[in-house]
Amino acid sequence: MNPRSSEDLFQLAPVIPVVVLSDAADAVPLARALVAGGLPAVEVTLRTGAALEAVERIAAEVSEAAVGAGTVTTPEQAEQAAAAGAAFLVSPGCTPALYEAMAATGLPALPGVATASEALALLERGAAAMKFFPAEAAGGRPYLKSLSGPLPQVRFCPTGGITAASAPDYLALPNVGCVGGTWLTPEDAVAAGDWEHVQALARAAADLRPA
Ligand SMILES: O=C(O)C(=O)C[C@H](O)[C@H](O)COP(=O)(O)O
């Protein structure tokens, strides 16, 4: 179920769940719940000590999932995530060194941008799919809509402050491939191992359509 390109990744589902895991033991049941709900692309953020092991476990045990690594902020993390079995990489922002390291893995990537200049810098390097972060704080839907005029060739995965209620408005934009967010995996549900709740949230998100 691994995407070969960022466009493939956009095709998997309208929403990429962004997951913060403090215990790698939660990784497999969490990923299974998301997949069962209809969201096969799962982004595990490298913000915790458990993250790389979580990526490894999901990659090894949940073949229906495409597990990606998020919060990739250094070239070393891009290499570590690829070695752990990540199927795609996501970063909150980008630098030339980080871009090169992500590209060197050969994995689909969504490097992060928040401005037209940052998007142009990545276009020059050959990227046409990007994360728009932090989506709501950086200008939200009106900002992305404005970018679609001069930069129609870029497709974005807006992430940051997006909810089940606001996602359809983003998905209606021509330059949005999918959206990302943490709302599918509430901290209390993960702590309680309430995978049914996670599955229900995933199912609702998988059914989201453009407004
Ligand atoms: O650290 C990163 O690289 C990230 O991926 C940041 C996340 O995209 C946001 O933290 C999403 O969080 P919500 O706003 O709760 O949906």
CSV table of C-alpha atoms in Angstrom, one decimal, residues 2 9 15 21 33 38 53 62 81 94 113 135 153 165 188 194:
chain,number,residue,atom,x,y,z
A,2,ASN,CA,3.0,2.3,-0.3
A,9,LEU,CA,-0.3,9.7,-1.5
A,15,VAL,CA,-7.1,13.1,5.3
A,21,LEU,CA,2.9,8.5,20.0
A,33,ALA,CA,-8.0,1.4,13.7
A,38,GLY,CA,-10.6,4.1,5.8
A,53,GLU,CA,10.0,2.4,16.7
A,62,VAL,CA,0.2,-3.3,9.2
A,81,ALA,CA,12.9,7.5,9.0
A,94,CYS,CA,12.3,23.1,4.4
A,113,VAL,CA,6.1,25.8,3.1
A,135,ALA,CA,-2.4,26.1,7.6
A,153,GLN,CA,1.1,23.6,-10.5
A,165,ALA,CA,-15.6,20.9,10.2
A,188,ASP,CA,-7.2,10.8,25.8
A,194,ASP,CA,-10.1,3.5,22.8
